[in-house]
Amino acid sequence: MWTAKKLAVGRPPPRFPELPGASTPPELNRALLAHFFPGEPAVLPDTILLPFRECLPLAEDEIGRALSRSSPSSAPGPDKIPNSVWKRVHRVAPHLIHNLLSPLIVYGSHPLTIKKADGIVLDIPGKPSYDSPSSFRVIVLFQTFSRILERIMNSRLSCVARATGLLNPHQCGSLAGLSASDAVTTLTHEVKTRQMAGRKVSTLFLDIKGGFANVSPTTLCGMLRAKGVNPYLVSWTKSFLSGKTYQLLYHGSPRVFAPVSVGTPHGSPVSPLLFVIYVSRLYSEIPRGLSLSYVDDFALTVSSASYRHNIQILQKHYARLKARGARLGVGFSVPKTELIHWRTNRDRDPISHAPVHLDGSVFVPKGEVRWLGYWFTPSIASTPISSRDLPKPRHVS
C-alpha cells in the first residue's frame, strides 16, 4: 500500500540543511556534527594489546548466526560491501572470516579501520521550518564487516548480562524474548491487579533525552567490571565506543571523516544492549508501584487511595529518578512526558484532573496515551498501531 502511494504521489525532493551562521559546506558540516554528536572526542592513548587468556574461542556457528541476522538489503557503510558478499564468502571459505575475527576477540579490540561510518542526513517530514538541525535526523551506516563482530559480541554480552545481574527484571526491549507486547502486557496486568484491590492507579510516562548518545564509556565499563564481566568483553566494549569517525552525507556535503563523541551509536546491533545495561541503575523499588521500561521509554506506575496521593508519590520518585540520571549523565525529555489516571468501567467517581508538577512544568492527565505502538485510554483499553502516520484506531475493550 505504501509502495503504491509512493508511485502515485512521488517522493518529495530532499531538503537541503540551511542553518543560520553556516554559509559554507565546512561550516554546515561542523554545525550538524556539533548538534548530533556533541562533546569533544576522547583522545585514544597508545596502548599495547595483549591477548586475554580467559577468552572463549570463536565458533563457526557464531559467525553463521551473525550473518543469518544480517539483511542482504541493508545499506552498506563506507566500504560499500553489502552483507550478501560476506554471506557468500562464508559459504565459499568459512575459515576466512573466522581468521579475521578471532584475533579481535582474543585481544578485546575493535580496530579503527572498521569504525568509519556514513551519516545520512534526512529531513523529518512535517516540520514547520528546516533552518535548525532538530528538523533533521541522521541514519548511521557502519561497515558490514563491523556489524558481524558486533552481533557476535552482542550475543555473548547478552548472556553474561543476564547471568551477572546487569539487567533489571523490569527492563524490556533489545533483549531476546522481551518485546514491546511483553511490556504492555506487564503494565496492563499491574494496573488491573491494583484496581482489583480497590486502589486508584496512575502512570507517568517518561522518555530519556538523547538516549544512546549519553552513554559514558568509562562509567559503562566500570559497571561491567563491578559485575565481574570477563575482561576481554570489557576491553572490547571500551574499544568499540572509542575513536569513531563519521562522514555526513547530504546534498553538497564536503564528505570528510571527522571524529565524533557519541556514547553508543544508533544503527549498531550491540548499541541497544549497551544502553539498556547503562540505564539499569535508574531503577529503584517503588512502594505500591512498578518501574517499567522499554529501552529508553520509562513508565512509573503507582497506586494509593486517591489520585492526588498518586501525584505526590510520582513526584517523589521522579525526583529520585532524575537524581540517579544526573549521576549517569542522562535526563528526560519534557515534551514527551505524559500522565494518565486509570479508571475501571464501574468507576462512578468524578474523573480526576489532578496534574503532576515536574521541573517547573505542569502535566495534566491525558485521555489517550500512545506508548510502544499502543494507544491507551484510562479504561485500560489498548490498541496496537503499525505506523505513526496512520489515523488513530478505534479503541477496544
mmCIF file of C-alpha atoms in Angstrom:
data_model
loop_
_atom_site.group_PDB
_atom_site.id
_atom_site.type_symbol
_atom_site.label_atom_id
_atom_site.label_comp_id
_atom_site.label_asym_id
_atom_site.label_seq_id
_atom_site.Cartn_x
_atom_site.Cartn_y
_atom_site.Cartn_z
ATOM 1 C CA MET A 1 0.000 0.000 0.000
ATOM 2 C CA TRP A 2 2.813 2.397 0.890
ATOM 3 C CA THR A 3 4.648 1.491 -2.310
ATOM 4 C CA ALA A 4 1.536 2.284 -4.356
ATOM 5 C CA LYS A 5 1.249 5.649 -2.605
ATOM 6 C CA LYS A 6 4.872 6.495 -3.414
ATOM 7 C CA LEU A 7 4.332 5.591 -7.070
ATOM 8 C CA ALA A 8 1.180 7.698 -7.263
ATOM 9 C CA VAL A 9 2.328 10.756 -5.317
ATOM 10 C CA GLY A 10 6.066 10.538 -5.826
ATOM 11 C CA ARG A 11 8.854 11.184 -3.394
ATOM 12 C CA PRO A 12 9.312 14.730 -2.089
ATOM 13 C CA PRO A 13 12.655 16.292 -3.024
ATOM 14 C CA PRO A 14 15.272 16.128 -0.250
ATOM 15 C CA ARG A 15 15.576 19.331 1.737
ATOM 16 C CA PHE A 16 18.980 20.930 1.981
ATOM 17 C CA PRO A 17 20.008 21.930 5.522
ATOM 18 C CA GLU A 18 20.174 25.729 5.736
ATOM 19 C CA LEU A 19 21.367 26.784 9.160
ATOM 20 C CA PRO A 20 21.959 30.326 10.433
ATOM 21 C CA GLY A 21 25.652 31.164 10.661
ATOM 22 C CA ALA A 22 26.687 28.290 8.393
ATOM 23 C CA SER A 23 27.228 29.699 4.900
ATOM 24 C CA THR A 24 29.856 27.251 3.603
ATOM 25 C CA PRO A 25 29.828 23.436 3.382
ATOM 26 C CA PRO A 26 32.547 23.020 6.064
ATOM 27 C CA GLU A 27 30.654 25.334 8.464
ATOM 28 C CA LEU A 28 27.403 23.490 7.853
ATOM 29 C CA ASN A 29 29.130 20.152 8.372
ATOM 30 C CA ARG A 30 30.608 21.293 11.692
ATOM 31 C CA ALA A 31 27.248 22.652 12.852
ATOM 32 C CA LEU A 32 25.488 19.358 12.126
ATOM 33 C CA LEU A 33 28.237 17.333 13.809
ATOM 34 C CA ALA A 34 28.110 19.559 16.900
ATOM 35 C CA HIS A 35 24.327 19.129 17.134
ATOM 36 C CA PHE A 36 24.043 15.381 16.597
ATOM 37 C CA PHE A 37 27.318 14.355 18.230
ATOM 38 C CA PRO A 38 28.115 16.967 20.901
ATOM 39 C CA GLY A 39 31.249 16.943 23.007
ATOM 40 C CA GLU A 40 34.899 16.596 22.287
ATOM 41 C CA PRO A 41 36.052 13.161 21.084
ATOM 42 C CA ALA A 42 38.271 11.403 23.570
ATOM 43 C CA VAL A 43 41.933 11.048 22.664
ATOM 44 C CA LEU A 44 42.899 7.408 22.455
ATOM 45 C CA PRO A 45 46.058 6.587 24.414
ATOM 46 C CA ASP A 46 48.720 4.500 22.766
ATOM 47 C CA THR A 47 48.402 1.005 24.149
ATOM 48 C CA ILE A 48 49.993 -2.349 23.554
ATOM 49 C CA LEU A 49 47.373 -5.019 23.039
ATOM 50 C CA LEU A 50 47.776 -8.249 24.941
ATOM 51 C CA PRO A 51 45.737 -11.428 24.477
ATOM 52 C CA PHE A 52 43.207 -12.426 27.129
ATOM 53 C CA ARG A 53 43.719 -15.996 28.291
ATOM 54 C CA GLU A 54 40.156 -16.487 29.549
ATOM 55 C CA CYS A 55 38.578 -15.583 26.230
ATOM 56 C CA LEU A 56 36.091 -18.002 24.714
ATOM 57 C CA PRO A 57 37.306 -19.118 21.271
ATOM 58 C CA LEU A 58 35.231 -18.045 18.306
ATOM 59 C CA ALA A 59 32.987 -20.828 16.992
ATOM 60 C CA GLU A 60 31.930 -21.236 13.372
ATOM 61 C CA ASP A 61 28.237 -21.296 14.293
ATOM 62 C CA GLU A 62 28.586 -17.855 15.936
ATOM 63 C CA ILE A 63 29.591 -16.393 12.599
ATOM 64 C CA GLY A 64 26.779 -18.230 10.854
ATOM 65 C CA ARG A 65 24.159 -16.897 13.297
ATOM 66 C CA ALA A 66 25.505 -13.360 12.985
ATOM 67 C CA LEU A 67 25.329 -13.496 9.185
ATOM 68 C CA SER A 68 21.842 -15.036 9.240
ATOM 69 C CA ARG A 69 20.580 -11.960 11.131
ATOM 70 C CA SER A 70 22.147 -9.617 8.564
ATOM 71 C CA SER A 71 19.690 -8.476 5.929
ATOM 72 C CA PRO A 72 21.060 -8.596 2.358
ATOM 73 C CA SER A 73 19.079 -5.413 1.619
ATOM 74 C CA SER A 74 20.720 -3.362 4.372
ATOM 75 C CA ALA A 75 22.662 -0.394 3.046
ATOM 76 C CA PRO A 76 26.433 -0.781 3.451
ATOM 77 C CA GLY A 77 28.763 1.745 5.029
ATOM 78 C CA PRO A 78 31.829 3.494 3.583
ATOM 79 C CA ASP A 79 33.321 0.229 2.321
ATOM 80 C CA LYS A 80 30.257 -0.292 0.037
ATOM 81 C CA ILE A 81 30.382 -4.055 0.704
ATOM 82 C CA PRO A 82 26.845 -5.455 1.202
ATOM 83 C CA ASN A 83 26.036 -8.270 3.604
ATOM 84 C CA SER A 84 25.403 -10.607 0.679
ATOM 85 C CA VAL A 85 29.128 -10.541 -0.153
ATOM 86 C CA TRP A 86 30.139 -11.689 3.335
ATOM 87 C CA LYS A 87 27.487 -14.407 3.289
ATOM 88 C CA ARG A 88 28.893 -15.747 0.030
ATOM 89 C CA VAL A 89 32.458 -15.503 1.364
ATOM 90 C CA HIS A 90 31.447 -17.533 4.400
ATOM 91 C CA ARG A 91 29.870 -20.220 2.227
ATOM 92 C CA VAL A 92 32.895 -20.478 -0.051
ATOM 93 C CA ALA A 93 35.693 -20.013 2.517
ATOM 94 C CA PRO A 94 34.294 -20.186 6.081
ATOM 95 C CA HIS A 95 37.786 -20.035 7.595
ATOM 96 C CA LEU A 96 38.449 -16.556 6.162
ATOM 97 C CA ILE A 97 36.046 -14.555 8.366
ATOM 98 C CA HIS A 98 36.948 -16.773 11.319
ATOM 99 C CA ASN A 99 40.649 -15.968 10.919
ATOM 100 C CA LEU A 100 39.916 -12.253 10.653
ATOM 101 C CA LEU A 101 37.636 -12.041 13.704
ATOM 102 C CA SER A 102 39.345 -14.427 16.130
ATOM 103 C CA PRO A 103 42.317 -12.139 16.953
ATOM 104 C CA LEU A 104 39.973 -9.177 17.528
ATOM 105 C CA ILE A 105 38.034 -11.138 20.131
ATOM 106 C CA VAL A 106 41.122 -12.594 21.804
ATOM 107 C CA TYR A 107 42.704 -9.132 22.111
ATOM 108 C CA GLY A 108 39.429 -7.407 23.004
ATOM 109 C CA SER A 109 39.803 -4.869 20.212
ATOM 110 C CA HIS A 110 37.575 -3.142 17.674
ATOM 111 C CA PRO A 111 40.125 -1.640 15.235
ATOM 112 C CA LEU A 112 39.915 1.868 13.830
ATOM 113 C CA THR A 113 39.757 0.558 10.274
ATOM 114 C CA ILE A 114 36.181 -0.696 10.780
ATOM 115 C CA LYS A 115 34.972 2.238 12.899
ATOM 116 C CA LYS A 116 34.279 4.524 9.959
ATOM 117 C CA ALA A 117 30.630 5.170 9.161
ATOM 118 C CA ASP A 118 28.398 7.194 6.838
ATOM 119 C CA GLY A 119 25.850 9.525 8.422
ATOM 120 C CA ILE A 120 22.902 10.041 6.072
ATOM 121 C CA VAL A 121 21.215 13.373 6.899
ATOM 122 C CA LEU A 122 17.456 13.156 6.255
ATOM 123 C CA ASP A 123 14.776 15.769 6.795
ATOM 124 C CA ILE A 124 11.930 14.987 9.187
ATOM 125 C CA PRO A 125 8.584 15.338 7.352
ATOM 126 C CA GLY A 126 6.055 17.823 8.655
ATOM 127 C CA LYS A 127 8.407 20.304 10.292
ATOM 128 C CA PRO A 128 7.300 23.971 10.035
ATOM 129 C CA SER A 129 10.811 25.055 9.020
ATOM 130 C CA TYR A 130 14.135 23.488 8.150
ATOM 131 C CA ASP A 131 16.578 26.085 9.436
ATOM 132 C CA SER A 132 17.503 24.060 12.523
ATOM 133 C CA PRO A 133 19.390 20.755 12.938
ATOM 134 C CA SER A 134 16.454 19.464 15.006
ATOM 135 C CA SER A 135 14.437 19.324 11.761
ATOM 136 C CA PHE A 136 16.751 16.582 10.504
ATOM 137 C CA ARG A 137 17.891 13.162 11.627
ATOM 138 C CA VAL A 138 20.980 11.105 10.934
ATOM 139 C CA ILE A 139 20.966 7.454 9.895
ATOM 140 C CA VAL A 140 24.391 5.946 10.604
ATOM 141 C CA LEU A 141 25.590 3.204 8.267
ATOM 142 C CA PHE A 142 28.508 1.133 9.533
ATOM 143 C CA GLN A 143 30.754 -1.151 7.593
ATOM 144 C CA THR A 144 29.108 -4.529 7.243
ATOM 145 C CA PHE A 145 32.167 -6.429 8.471
ATOM 146 C CA SER A 146 31.999 -4.442 11.701
ATOM 147 C CA ARG A 147 28.379 -5.495 12.165
ATOM 148 C CA ILE A 148 29.355 -9.169 12.075
ATOM 149 C CA LEU A 149 31.682 -8.688 15.032
ATOM 150 C CA GLU A 150 29.130 -6.503 16.831
ATOM 151 C CA ARG A 151 26.422 -9.172 16.538
ATOM 152 C CA ILE A 152 28.760 -11.834 17.907
ATOM 153 C CA MET A 153 29.756 -9.693 20.882
ATOM 154 C CA ASN A 154 26.140 -8.667 21.440
ATOM 155 C CA SER A 155 25.146 -12.324 21.765
ATOM 156 C CA ARG A 156 27.972 -13.044 24.217
ATOM 157 C CA LEU A 157 27.378 -9.938 26.323
ATOM 158 C CA SER A 158 23.625 -10.573 26.444
ATOM 159 C CA CYS A 159 24.157 -13.967 28.082
ATOM 160 C CA VAL A 160 26.650 -12.503 30.550
ATOM 161 C CA ALA A 161 24.356 -9.561 31.400
ATOM 162 C CA ARG A 162 21.522 -11.879 32.364
ATOM 163 C CA ALA A 163 23.769 -14.155 34.419
ATOM 164 C CA THR A 164 25.547 -11.387 36.339
ATOM 165 C CA GLY A 165 22.548 -9.204 37.148
ATOM 166 C CA LEU A 166 23.494 -6.303 34.885
ATOM 167 C CA LEU A 167 19.865 -6.057 33.803
ATOM 168 C CA ASN A 168 16.807 -5.195 35.863
ATOM 169 C CA PRO A 169 13.932 -7.719 35.728
ATOM 170 C CA HIS A 170 11.575 -4.909 34.684
ATOM 171 C CA GLN A 171 13.567 -3.937 31.588
ATOM 172 C CA CYS A 172 12.227 -4.888 28.154
ATOM 173 C CA GLY A 173 13.416 -4.247 24.631
ATOM 174 C CA SER A 174 16.744 -5.130 22.965
ATOM 175 C CA LEU A 175 16.615 -8.386 24.915
ATOM 176 C CA ALA A 176 15.723 -11.765 23.476
ATOM 177 C CA GLY A 177 12.222 -12.843 24.465
ATOM 178 C CA LEU A 178 11.152 -9.444 25.825
ATOM 179 C CA SER A 179 9.284 -7.372 23.266
ATOM 180 C CA ALA A 180 7.018 -4.327 23.352
ATOM 181 C CA SER A 181 3.981 -6.552 23.798
ATOM 182 C CA ASP A 182 5.556 -8.003 26.946
ATOM 183 C CA ALA A 183 5.999 -4.510 28.385
ATOM 184 C CA VAL A 184 2.417 -3.573 27.504
ATOM 185 C CA THR A 185 1.082 -6.810 28.999
ATOM 186 C CA THR A 186 3.058 -6.228 32.196
ATOM 187 C CA LEU A 187 1.735 -2.689 32.521
ATOM 188 C CA THR A 188 -1.851 -3.790 31.889
ATOM 189 C CA HIS A 189 -1.593 -6.612 34.415
ATOM 190 C CA GLU A 190 -0.097 -4.293 37.040
ATOM 191 C CA VAL A 191 -2.856 -1.730 36.625
ATOM 192 C CA LYS A 192 -5.706 -4.252 36.722
ATOM 193 C CA THR A 193 -4.250 -6.100 39.709
ATOM 194 C CA ARG A 194 -4.104 -2.925 41.765
ATOM 195 C CA GLN A 195 -7.554 -1.841 40.631
ATOM 196 C CA MET A 196 -8.971 -5.162 41.823
ATOM 197 C CA ALA A 197 -7.574 -4.317 45.264
ATOM 198 C CA GLY A 198 -9.718 -1.165 45.262
ATOM 199 C CA ARG A 199 -6.867 1.298 44.713
ATOM 200 C CA LYS A 200 -6.517 4.277 42.394
ATOM 201 C CA VAL A 201 -3.743 3.765 39.832
ATOM 202 C CA SER A 202 -1.725 6.353 37.895
ATOM 203 C CA THR A 203 1.170 6.061 35.415
ATOM 204 C CA LEU A 204 3.783 8.623 34.426
ATOM 205 C CA PHE A 205 5.389 8.007 31.016
ATOM 206 C CA LEU A 206 8.939 9.331 30.560
ATOM 207 C CA ASP A 207 11.428 9.343 27.703
ATOM 208 C CA ILE A 208 15.198 9.610 28.136
ATOM 209 C CA LYS A 209 16.509 12.653 26.306
ATOM 210 C CA GLY A 210 19.293 11.961 23.838
ATOM 211 C CA GLY A 211 19.219 8.242 24.522
ATOM 212 C CA PHE A 212 22.266 6.393 23.238
ATOM 213 C CA ALA A 213 24.452 9.493 22.924
ATOM 214 C CA ASN A 214 24.532 9.928 26.719
ATOM 215 C CA VAL A 215 26.330 6.666 27.468
ATOM 216 C CA SER A 216 29.693 7.232 29.145
ATOM 217 C CA PRO A 217 32.195 4.537 28.071
ATOM 218 C CA THR A 218 34.126 4.904 31.342
ATOM 219 C CA THR A 219 31.018 4.509 33.515
ATOM 220 C CA LEU A 220 29.681 1.625 31.433
ATOM 221 C CA CYS A 221 32.968 -0.294 31.550
ATOM 222 C CA GLY A 222 33.112 0.316 35.302
ATOM 223 C CA MET A 223 29.673 -1.273 35.641
ATOM 224 C CA LEU A 224 30.836 -4.300 33.664
ATOM 225 C CA ARG A 225 33.952 -4.720 35.808
ATOM 226 C CA ALA A 226 31.960 -4.365 39.033
ATOM 227 C CA LYS A 227 29.810 -7.330 38.000
ATOM 228 C CA GLY A 228 32.817 -9.489 37.153
ATOM 229 C CA VAL A 229 32.352 -9.490 33.376
ATOM 230 C CA ASN A 230 35.185 -11.209 31.529
ATOM 231 C CA PRO A 231 37.981 -8.654 30.874
ATOM 232 C CA TYR A 232 38.045 -9.320 27.122
ATOM 233 C CA LEU A 233 34.387 -8.201 26.873
ATOM 234 C CA VAL A 234 35.130 -5.066 28.889
ATOM 235 C CA SER A 235 38.165 -4.288 26.735
ATOM 236 C CA TRP A 236 36.218 -4.787 23.502
ATOM 237 C CA THR A 237 33.344 -2.577 24.747
ATOM 238 C CA LYS A 238 35.758 0.243 25.570
ATOM 239 C CA SER A 239 37.469 -0.142 22.209
ATOM 240 C CA PHE A 240 34.150 -0.207 20.340
ATOM 241 C CA LEU A 241 32.899 3.001 21.972
ATOM 242 C CA SER A 242 36.091 4.975 21.297
ATOM 243 C CA GLY A 243 37.672 6.505 18.220
ATOM 244 C CA LYS A 244 34.762 6.520 15.766
ATOM 245 C CA THR A 245 34.780 8.730 12.671
ATOM 246 C CA TYR A 246 31.724 9.684 10.610
ATOM 247 C CA GLN A 247 31.214 11.442 7.307
ATOM 248 C CA LEU A 248 27.876 13.226 6.921
ATOM 249 C CA LEU A 249 26.202 12.716 3.560
ATOM 250 C CA TYR A 250 23.726 15.241 2.156
ATOM 251 C CA HIS A 251 23.479 17.356 -0.970
ATOM 252 C CA GLY A 252 26.629 19.472 -1.073
ATOM 253 C CA SER A 253 28.356 17.829 1.891
ATOM 254 C CA PRO A 254 32.191 18.025 1.942
ATOM 255 C CA ARG A 255 32.336 14.234 2.504
ATOM 256 C CA VAL A 256 35.155 14.294 5.029
ATOM 257 C CA PHE A 257 35.547 11.994 8.010
ATOM 258 C CA ALA A 258 35.501 13.671 11.392
ATOM 259 C CA PRO A 259 35.966 12.213 14.886
ATOM 260 C CA VAL A 260 32.740 12.111 16.883
ATOM 261 C CA SER A 261 31.997 11.804 20.559
ATOM 262 C CA VAL A 262 28.991 9.551 20.900
ATOM 263 C CA GLY A 263 28.201 7.100 23.666
ATOM 264 C CA THR A 264 26.871 4.156 21.734
ATOM 265 C CA PRO A 265 25.876 4.811 18.120
ATOM 266 C CA HIS A 266 22.449 4.299 16.575
ATOM 267 C CA GLY A 267 22.325 1.543 13.993
ATOM 268 C CA SER A 268 24.739 -0.784 15.729
ATOM 269 C CA PRO A 269 23.485 -4.274 16.681
ATOM 270 C CA VAL A 270 25.112 -4.017 20.118
ATOM 271 C CA SER A 271 24.151 -0.418 20.969
ATOM 272 C CA PRO A 272 20.656 -1.133 22.353
ATOM 273 C CA LEU A 273 22.012 -3.757 24.770
ATOM 274 C CA LEU A 274 24.804 -1.461 25.978
ATOM 275 C CA PHE A 275 22.260 1.297 26.564
ATOM 276 C CA VAL A 276 19.872 -0.981 28.471
ATOM 277 C CA ILE A 277 22.754 -2.074 30.725
ATOM 278 C CA TYR A 278 23.776 1.553 31.242
ATOM 279 C CA VAL A 279 20.321 2.770 32.357
ATOM 280 C CA SER A 280 19.669 -0.235 34.619
ATOM 281 C CA ARG A 281 20.945 1.913 37.508
ATOM 282 C CA LEU A 282 17.913 4.168 37.150
ATOM 283 C CA TYR A 283 15.671 1.579 38.719
ATOM 284 C CA SER A 284 14.507 1.860 42.282
ATOM 285 C CA GLU A 285 11.910 -0.028 44.225
ATOM 286 C CA ILE A 286 8.601 1.843 44.310
ATOM 287 C CA PRO A 287 6.342 1.029 47.282
ATOM 288 C CA ARG A 288 2.894 0.182 45.950
ATOM 289 C CA GLY A 289 4.084 0.611 42.376
ATOM 290 C CA LEU A 290 6.201 -0.521 39.445
ATOM 291 C CA SER A 291 9.066 0.950 37.421
ATOM 292 C CA LEU A 292 8.977 -0.495 33.893
ATOM 293 C CA SER A 293 10.961 0.397 30.774
ATOM 294 C CA TYR A 294 11.370 -0.450 27.119
ATOM 295 C CA VAL A 295 14.886 0.700 26.112
ATOM 296 C CA ASP A 296 14.600 4.493 26.719
ATOM 297 C CA ASP A 297 10.855 4.657 27.442
ATOM 298 C CA PHE A 298 10.053 4.550 31.154
ATOM 299 C CA ALA A 299 6.690 4.059 32.867
ATOM 300 C CA LEU A 300 6.256 4.738 36.596
ATOM 301 C CA THR A 301 3.043 3.202 37.905
ATOM 302 C CA VAL A 302 1.816 3.855 41.459
ATOM 303 C CA SER A 303 -1.372 3.212 43.424
ATOM 304 C CA SER A 304 -2.962 4.565 46.577
ATOM 305 C CA ALA A 305 -6.348 5.567 47.995
ATOM 306 C CA SER A 306 -6.538 8.701 45.807
ATOM 307 C CA TYR A 307 -5.162 10.152 42.601
ATOM 308 C CA ARG A 308 -3.789 13.195 44.427
ATOM 309 C CA HIS A 309 -1.726 10.919 46.645
ATOM 310 C CA ASN A 310 -0.522 9.173 43.497
ATOM 311 C CA ILE A 311 0.717 12.547 42.215
ATOM 312 C CA GLN A 312 2.760 13.060 45.372
ATOM 313 C CA ILE A 313 4.302 9.586 45.041
ATOM 314 C CA LEU A 314 5.118 10.121 41.356
ATOM 315 C CA GLN A 315 6.765 13.487 42.021
ATOM 316 C CA LYS A 316 8.867 11.936 44.783
ATOM 317 C CA HIS A 317 10.058 9.038 42.629
ATOM 318 C CA TYR A 318 10.653 11.258 39.614
ATOM 319 C CA ALA A 319 12.991 13.378 41.743
ATOM 320 C CA ARG A 320 14.835 10.233 42.777
ATOM 321 C CA LEU A 321 14.964 9.009 39.170
ATOM 322 C CA LYS A 322 16.222 12.400 37.982
ATOM 323 C CA ALA A 323 18.999 12.405 40.600
ATOM 324 C CA ARG A 324 20.146 8.951 39.540
ATOM 325 C CA GLY A 325 20.044 10.021 35.914
ATOM 326 C CA ALA A 326 22.180 13.073 36.655
ATOM 327 C CA ARG A 327 24.895 10.821 38.048
ATOM 328 C CA LEU A 328 24.818 8.881 34.769
ATOM 329 C CA GLY A 329 24.655 11.996 32.615
ATOM 330 C CA VAL A 330 21.128 11.322 31.313
ATOM 331 C CA GLY A 331 17.960 13.393 31.562
ATOM 332 C CA PHE A 332 14.344 13.166 30.480
ATOM 333 C CA SER A 333 12.581 14.880 27.571
ATOM 334 C CA VAL A 334 9.938 17.247 28.948
ATOM 335 C CA PRO A 335 7.754 17.417 25.791
ATOM 336 C CA LYS A 336 7.370 13.638 25.730
ATOM 337 C CA THR A 337 6.218 13.307 29.370
ATOM 338 C CA GLU A 338 2.624 12.111 29.780
ATOM 339 C CA LEU A 339 0.334 11.246 32.697
ATOM 340 C CA ILE A 340 -2.725 9.016 32.827
ATOM 341 C CA HIS A 341 -5.111 8.216 35.681
ATOM 342 C CA TRP A 342 -6.527 4.735 35.129
ATOM 343 C CA ARG A 343 -10.235 4.015 35.693
ATOM 344 C CA THR A 344 -12.478 0.971 35.626
ATOM 345 C CA ASN A 345 -15.717 0.635 33.688
ATOM 346 C CA ARG A 346 -17.583 0.549 37.013
ATOM 347 C CA ASP A 347 -15.866 3.609 38.449
ATOM 348 C CA ARG A 348 -18.508 6.174 39.421
ATOM 349 C CA ASP A 349 -16.141 8.731 40.969
ATOM 350 C CA PRO A 350 -15.655 12.032 39.087
ATOM 351 C CA ILE A 351 -12.840 11.986 36.526
ATOM 352 C CA SER A 352 -9.638 13.228 38.166
ATOM 353 C CA HIS A 353 -7.802 16.118 36.524
ATOM 354 C CA ALA A 354 -5.041 16.260 39.143
ATOM 355 C CA PRO A 355 -1.830 17.271 37.303
ATOM 356 C CA VAL A 356 1.753 16.426 38.117
ATOM 357 C CA HIS A 357 4.395 19.159 38.533
ATOM 358 C CA LEU A 358 7.864 18.254 37.246
ATOM 359 C CA ASP A 359 10.803 20.627 36.749
ATOM 360 C CA GLY A 360 8.579 23.692 36.611
ATOM 361 C CA SER A 361 6.184 22.161 34.085
ATOM 362 C CA VAL A 362 2.612 21.009 34.646
ATOM 363 C CA PHE A 363 1.347 17.816 33.021
ATOM 364 C CA VAL A 364 -2.383 17.237 33.073
ATOM 365 C CA PRO A 365 -3.713 13.665 32.761
ATOM 366 C CA LYS A 366 -4.417 12.549 29.207
ATOM 367 C CA GLY A 367 -7.494 10.835 27.880
ATOM 368 C CA GLU A 368 -5.337 8.949 25.426
ATOM 369 C CA VAL A 369 -1.659 7.953 25.527
ATOM 370 C CA ARG A 370 0.482 6.304 22.852
ATOM 371 C CA TRP A 371 3.178 4.052 24.314
ATOM 372 C CA LEU A 372 5.294 1.467 22.459
ATOM 373 C CA GLY A 373 2.970 1.415 19.466
ATOM 374 C CA TYR A 374 -0.237 1.074 21.504
ATOM 375 C CA TRP A 375 -2.967 3.573 22.261
ATOM 376 C CA PHE A 376 -4.161 3.531 25.877
ATOM 377 C CA THR A 377 -7.269 5.084 27.376
ATOM 378 C CA PRO A 378 -7.975 5.478 31.120
ATOM 379 C CA SER A 379 -10.191 2.406 30.979
ATOM 380 C CA ILE A 380 -7.003 0.371 30.211
ATOM 381 C CA ALA A 381 -8.154 -0.367 26.667
ATOM 382 C CA SER A 382 -5.203 -0.628 24.282
ATOM 383 C CA THR A 383 -4.922 -0.994 20.521
ATOM 384 C CA PRO A 384 -1.705 -1.649 18.579
ATOM 385 C CA ILE A 385 -0.765 0.630 15.696
ATOM 386 C CA SER A 386 1.549 -0.106 12.805
ATOM 387 C CA SER A 387 2.592 3.420 11.853
ATOM 388 C CA ARG A 388 2.565 6.841 13.419
ATOM 389 C CA ASP A 389 1.233 8.197 10.115
ATOM 390 C CA LEU A 390 -1.934 6.104 10.233
ATOM 391 C CA PRO A 391 -5.098 7.607 11.725
ATOM 392 C CA LYS A 392 -5.846 6.772 15.327
ATOM 393 C CA PRO A 393 -7.679 3.431 15.524
ATOM 394 C CA ARG A 394 -10.854 2.880 17.438
ATOM 395 C CA HIS A 395 -10.269 1.594 20.945
ATOM 396 C CA VAL A 396 -11.368 -1.832 22.022
ATOM 397 C CA SER A 397 -12.251 -3.117 25.460
#
